[in-house]
Tab-separated table of C-alpha atoms in Angstrom:
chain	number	residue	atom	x	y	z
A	1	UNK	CA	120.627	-16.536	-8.031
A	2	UNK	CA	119.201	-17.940	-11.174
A	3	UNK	CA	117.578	-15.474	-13.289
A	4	UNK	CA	114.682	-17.042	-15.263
A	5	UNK	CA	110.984	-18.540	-14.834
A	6	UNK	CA	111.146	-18.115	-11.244
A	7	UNK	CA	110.138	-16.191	-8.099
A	8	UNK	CA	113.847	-15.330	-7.720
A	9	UNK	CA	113.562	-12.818	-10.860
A	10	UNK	CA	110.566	-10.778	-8.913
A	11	UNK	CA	112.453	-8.001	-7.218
A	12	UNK	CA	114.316	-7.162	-10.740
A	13	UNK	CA	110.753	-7.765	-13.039
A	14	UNK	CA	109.228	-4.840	-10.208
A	15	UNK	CA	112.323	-2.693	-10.688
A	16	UNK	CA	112.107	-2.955	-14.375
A	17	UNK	CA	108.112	-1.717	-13.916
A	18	UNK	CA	108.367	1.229	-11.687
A	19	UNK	CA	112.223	2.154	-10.725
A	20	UNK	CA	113.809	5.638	-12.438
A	21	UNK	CA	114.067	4.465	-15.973
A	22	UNK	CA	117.560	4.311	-16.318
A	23	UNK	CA	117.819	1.779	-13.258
A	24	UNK	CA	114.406	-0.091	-14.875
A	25	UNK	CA	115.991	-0.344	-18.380
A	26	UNK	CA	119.053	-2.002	-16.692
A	27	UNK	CA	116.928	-4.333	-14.457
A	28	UNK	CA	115.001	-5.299	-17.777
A	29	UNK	CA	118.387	-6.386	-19.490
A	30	UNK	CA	119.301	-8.859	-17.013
A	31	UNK	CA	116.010	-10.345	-17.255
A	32	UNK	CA	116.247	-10.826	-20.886
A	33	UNK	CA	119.829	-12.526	-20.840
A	34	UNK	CA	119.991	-15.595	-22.151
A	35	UNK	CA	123.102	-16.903	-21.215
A	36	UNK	CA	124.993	-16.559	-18.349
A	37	UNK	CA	127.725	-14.548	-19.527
A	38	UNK	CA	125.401	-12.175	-20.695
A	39	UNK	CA	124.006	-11.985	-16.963
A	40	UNK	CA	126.971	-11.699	-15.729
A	41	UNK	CA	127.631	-8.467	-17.730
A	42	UNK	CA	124.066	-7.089	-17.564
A	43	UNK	CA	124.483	-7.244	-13.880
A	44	UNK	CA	127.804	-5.467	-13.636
A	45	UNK	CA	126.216	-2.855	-15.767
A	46	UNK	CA	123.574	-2.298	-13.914
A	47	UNK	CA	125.426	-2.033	-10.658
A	48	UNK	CA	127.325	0.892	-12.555
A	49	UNK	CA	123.953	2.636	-13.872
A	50	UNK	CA	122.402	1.895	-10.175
A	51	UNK	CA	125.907	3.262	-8.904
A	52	UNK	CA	126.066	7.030	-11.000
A	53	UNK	CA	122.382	7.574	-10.404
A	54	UNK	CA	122.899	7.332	-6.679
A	55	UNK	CA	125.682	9.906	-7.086
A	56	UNK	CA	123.838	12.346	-9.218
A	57	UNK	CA	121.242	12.334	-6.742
A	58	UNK	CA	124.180	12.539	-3.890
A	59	UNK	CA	125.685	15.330	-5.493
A	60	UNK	CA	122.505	17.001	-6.181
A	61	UNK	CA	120.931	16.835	-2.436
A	62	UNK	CA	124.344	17.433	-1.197
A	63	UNK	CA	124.289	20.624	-2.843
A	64	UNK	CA	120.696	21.726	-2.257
A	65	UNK	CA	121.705	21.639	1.433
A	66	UNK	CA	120.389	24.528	3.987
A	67	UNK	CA	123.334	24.182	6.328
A	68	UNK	CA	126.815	25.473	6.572
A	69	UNK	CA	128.457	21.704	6.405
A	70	UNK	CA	131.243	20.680	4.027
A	71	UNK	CA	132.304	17.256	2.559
A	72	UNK	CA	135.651	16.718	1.345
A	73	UNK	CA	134.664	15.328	-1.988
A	74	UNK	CA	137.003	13.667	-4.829
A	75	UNK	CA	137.311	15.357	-8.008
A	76	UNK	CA	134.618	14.519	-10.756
A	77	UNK	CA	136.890	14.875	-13.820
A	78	UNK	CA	138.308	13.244	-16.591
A	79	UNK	CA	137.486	9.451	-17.259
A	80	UNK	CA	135.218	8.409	-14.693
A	81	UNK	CA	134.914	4.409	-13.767
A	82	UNK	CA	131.988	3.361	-11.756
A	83	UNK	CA	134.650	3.266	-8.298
A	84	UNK	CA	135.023	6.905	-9.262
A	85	UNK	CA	130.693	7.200	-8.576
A	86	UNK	CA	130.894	4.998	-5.715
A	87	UNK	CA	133.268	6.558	-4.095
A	88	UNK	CA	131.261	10.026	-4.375
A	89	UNK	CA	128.451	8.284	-2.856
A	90	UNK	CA	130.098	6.657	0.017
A	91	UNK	CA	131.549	10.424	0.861
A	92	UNK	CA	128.476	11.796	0.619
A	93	UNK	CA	126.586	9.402	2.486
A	94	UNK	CA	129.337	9.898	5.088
A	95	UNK	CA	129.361	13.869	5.065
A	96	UNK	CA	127.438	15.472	7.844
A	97	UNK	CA	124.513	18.499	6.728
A	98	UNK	CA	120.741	18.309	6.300
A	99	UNK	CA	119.790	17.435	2.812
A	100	UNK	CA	117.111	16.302	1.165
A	101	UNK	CA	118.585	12.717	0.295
A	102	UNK	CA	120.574	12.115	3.349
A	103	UNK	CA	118.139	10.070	5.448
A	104	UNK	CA	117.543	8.150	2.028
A	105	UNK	CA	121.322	7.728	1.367
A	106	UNK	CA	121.943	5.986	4.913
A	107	UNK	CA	119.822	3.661	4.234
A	108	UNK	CA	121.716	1.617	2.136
A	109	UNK	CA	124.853	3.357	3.345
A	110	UNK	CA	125.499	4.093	6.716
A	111	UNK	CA	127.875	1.714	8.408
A	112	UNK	CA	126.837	-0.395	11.670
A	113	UNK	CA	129.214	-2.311	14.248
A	114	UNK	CA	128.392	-5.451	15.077
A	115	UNK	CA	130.972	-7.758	17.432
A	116	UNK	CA	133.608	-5.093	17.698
A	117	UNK	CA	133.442	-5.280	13.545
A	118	UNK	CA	132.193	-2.504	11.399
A	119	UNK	CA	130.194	-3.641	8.354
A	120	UNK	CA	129.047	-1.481	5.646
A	121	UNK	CA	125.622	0.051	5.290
A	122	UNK	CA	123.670	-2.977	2.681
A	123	UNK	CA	123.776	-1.382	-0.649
A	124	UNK	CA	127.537	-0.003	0.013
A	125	UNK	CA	128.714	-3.646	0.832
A	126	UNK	CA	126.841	-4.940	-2.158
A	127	UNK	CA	127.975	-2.554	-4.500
A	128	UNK	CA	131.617	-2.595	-3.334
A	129	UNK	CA	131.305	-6.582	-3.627
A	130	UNK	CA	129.742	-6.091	-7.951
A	131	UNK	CA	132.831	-3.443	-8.248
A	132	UNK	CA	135.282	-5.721	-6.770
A	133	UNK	CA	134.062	-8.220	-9.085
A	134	UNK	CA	133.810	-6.047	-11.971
A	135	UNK	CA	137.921	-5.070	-11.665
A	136	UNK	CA	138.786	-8.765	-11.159
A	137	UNK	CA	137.012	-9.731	-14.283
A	138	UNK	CA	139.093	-6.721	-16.350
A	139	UNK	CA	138.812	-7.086	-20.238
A	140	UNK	CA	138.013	-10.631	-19.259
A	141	UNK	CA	134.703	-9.438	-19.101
A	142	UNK	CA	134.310	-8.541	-22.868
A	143	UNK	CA	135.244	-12.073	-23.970
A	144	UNK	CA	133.440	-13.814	-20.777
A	145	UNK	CA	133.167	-17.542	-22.474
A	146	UNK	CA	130.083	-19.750	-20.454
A	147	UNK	CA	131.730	-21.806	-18.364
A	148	UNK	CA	133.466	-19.028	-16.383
A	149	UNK	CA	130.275	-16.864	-16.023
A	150	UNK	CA	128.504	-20.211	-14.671
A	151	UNK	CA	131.355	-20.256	-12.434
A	152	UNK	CA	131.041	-16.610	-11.556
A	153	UNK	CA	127.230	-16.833	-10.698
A	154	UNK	CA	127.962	-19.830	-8.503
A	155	UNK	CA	130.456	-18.320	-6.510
A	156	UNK	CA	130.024	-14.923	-6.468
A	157	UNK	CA	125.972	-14.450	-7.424
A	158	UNK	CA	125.960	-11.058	-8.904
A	159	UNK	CA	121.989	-11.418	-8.952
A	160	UNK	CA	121.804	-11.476	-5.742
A	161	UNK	CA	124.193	-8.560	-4.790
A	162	UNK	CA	122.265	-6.284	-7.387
A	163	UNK	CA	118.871	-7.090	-5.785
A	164	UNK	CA	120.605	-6.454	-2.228
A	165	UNK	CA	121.907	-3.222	-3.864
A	166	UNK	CA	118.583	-2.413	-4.944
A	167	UNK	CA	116.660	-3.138	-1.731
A	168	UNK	CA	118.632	-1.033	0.373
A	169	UNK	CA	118.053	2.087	-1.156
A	170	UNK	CA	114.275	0.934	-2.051
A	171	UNK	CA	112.613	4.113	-0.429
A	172	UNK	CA	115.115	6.432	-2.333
A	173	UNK	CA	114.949	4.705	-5.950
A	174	UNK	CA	110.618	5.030	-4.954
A	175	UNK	CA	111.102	8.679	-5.193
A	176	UNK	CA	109.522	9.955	-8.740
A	177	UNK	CA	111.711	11.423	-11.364
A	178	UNK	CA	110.386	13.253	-14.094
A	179	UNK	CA	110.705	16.031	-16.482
A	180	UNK	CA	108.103	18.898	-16.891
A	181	UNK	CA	107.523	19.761	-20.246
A	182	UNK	CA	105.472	22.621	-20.169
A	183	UNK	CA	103.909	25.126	-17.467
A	184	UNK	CA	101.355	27.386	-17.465
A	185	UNK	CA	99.681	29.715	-15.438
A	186	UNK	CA	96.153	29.928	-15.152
A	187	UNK	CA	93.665	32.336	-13.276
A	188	UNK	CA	93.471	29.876	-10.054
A	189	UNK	CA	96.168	27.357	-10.770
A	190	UNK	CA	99.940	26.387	-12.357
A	191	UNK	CA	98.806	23.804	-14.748
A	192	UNK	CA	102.443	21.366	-15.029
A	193	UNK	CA	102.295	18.895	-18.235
A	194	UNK	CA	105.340	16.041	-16.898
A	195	UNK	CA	106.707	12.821	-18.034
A	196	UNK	CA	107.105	10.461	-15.406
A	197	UNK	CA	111.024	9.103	-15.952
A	198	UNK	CA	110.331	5.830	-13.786
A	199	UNK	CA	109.665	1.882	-15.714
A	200	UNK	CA	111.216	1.109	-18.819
A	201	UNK	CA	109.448	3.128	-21.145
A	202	UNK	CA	111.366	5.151	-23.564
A	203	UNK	CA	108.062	7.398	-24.491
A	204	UNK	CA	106.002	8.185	-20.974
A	205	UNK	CA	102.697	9.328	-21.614
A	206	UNK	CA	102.434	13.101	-20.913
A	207	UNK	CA	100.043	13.927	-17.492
A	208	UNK	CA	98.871	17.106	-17.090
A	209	UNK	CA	98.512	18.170	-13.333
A	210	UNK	CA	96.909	21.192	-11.392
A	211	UNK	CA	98.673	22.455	-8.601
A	212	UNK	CA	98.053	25.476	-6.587
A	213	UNK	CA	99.911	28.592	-6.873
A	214	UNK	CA	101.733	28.895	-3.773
A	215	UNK	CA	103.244	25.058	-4.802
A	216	UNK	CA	105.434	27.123	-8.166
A	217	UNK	CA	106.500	25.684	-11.077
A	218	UNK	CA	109.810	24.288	-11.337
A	219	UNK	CA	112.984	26.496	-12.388
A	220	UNK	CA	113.744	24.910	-15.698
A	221	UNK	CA	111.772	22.791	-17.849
A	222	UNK	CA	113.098	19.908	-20.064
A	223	UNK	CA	115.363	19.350	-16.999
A	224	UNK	CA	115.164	16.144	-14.816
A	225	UNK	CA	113.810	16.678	-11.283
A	226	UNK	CA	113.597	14.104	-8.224
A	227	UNK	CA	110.739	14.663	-5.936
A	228	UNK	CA	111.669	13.863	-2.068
A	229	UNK	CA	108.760	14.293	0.066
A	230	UNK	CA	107.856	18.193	-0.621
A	231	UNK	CA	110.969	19.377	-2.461
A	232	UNK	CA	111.817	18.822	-6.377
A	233	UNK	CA	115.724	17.953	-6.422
A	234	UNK	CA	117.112	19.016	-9.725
């Protein structure tokens, strides 16, 4: 996938618009790579940054759960490597229990048999594909000269994975994250004052919203929240 005046750059240009902003910055630095060595490495980092927001919200849902299931989950400790976030996601994708971000998480990650064969849910093969890359390429990576990153796009297309990545947890990373700023009570309403987290922007515009008082204000301000139909996942 060649990045550059082309249709093939849409589905990162939209993510870099209105994706959480951490996945939007990192869809915005592949665009403006100029070389392919420095796609190559924008892409790899934004598999990672697409990789440990997943697991945050993983975690986060997992733990927000109203059931009595349990997931054996690895240890988050210590110097953590993007296999070390994949891996949390693929357990929690896996882990039985009603959570908000379950039905959101199988999306992209719940395996299917095809032909006696079991293939992995799309953004899990994708992402498993960019981290296999990522540990073949080592330090390599820091030093990546040209001609082995137009190589690497040729035969591996790290593009392409990313926007597969991307597109099968679409509905998830379409959830709005934000952080309120302020609440206040009012005679007939909770009047919220939020930053939208989603685009590239490093300075959202404050929006000031009404909502009525059986809705409640969130537990902490200052503190990101996903919203997930009618709950606020912190």
């Amino acid at each position: 996938m060649n990045i550059g005046a082309t249709r093939d750059d849409w589905p990162l240009r939209r993510g870099s618009l209105i994706y959480p902003t951490p996945i939007a910055i990192a869809c915005g630095r592949i665009l403006r790579a100029r070389t392919a060595a420095e796609r190559v490495n924008a892409c790899l980092k934004a598999a990672e940054v697409l990789t440990r927001y997943l697991a945050a919200i993983a975690v986060a849902s997992f733990a927000s759960r109203d059931d009595d299931f349990e997931a054996k989950l690895s240890e988050l400790s210590g110097n953590l490597s993007f296999g070390h976030f994949l891996t949390t996601v693929q357990e929690v994708a896996g882990a039985k229990g009603n959570h908000p971000a379950a039905p959101l998480l199988a999306q992209g990650f719940k395996a299917t048999k095809r032909n006696k064969e079991t293939l992995r849910g799309k953004t899990d093969g994708a992402l498993v594909a960019l981290l296999e890359l990522r540990n073949d390429l080592g330090h390599e990576l820091r030093n990546l000269n040209e001609a082995r990153a137009v190589a690497i796009e040729a035969a591996s297309a790290p593009a392409a994975l990313l926007v597969e990545a991307l597109d099968g947890v679409e509905e998830l990373l379409s959830k709005p994250l934000f952080v309120v700023e302020d609440q206040q009570w009012t005679k007939d309403s909770l009047v919220v004052r939020r930053l939208l987290l989603m685009g590239e922007s490093a300075d959202p515009a404050p929006q000031s919203i009404k909502v009525g008082h059986e809705t409640g204000g969130v537990e902490e301000t200052g503190a990101p929240y996903l919203a997930i139909n009618r709950r606020c996942l912190q």
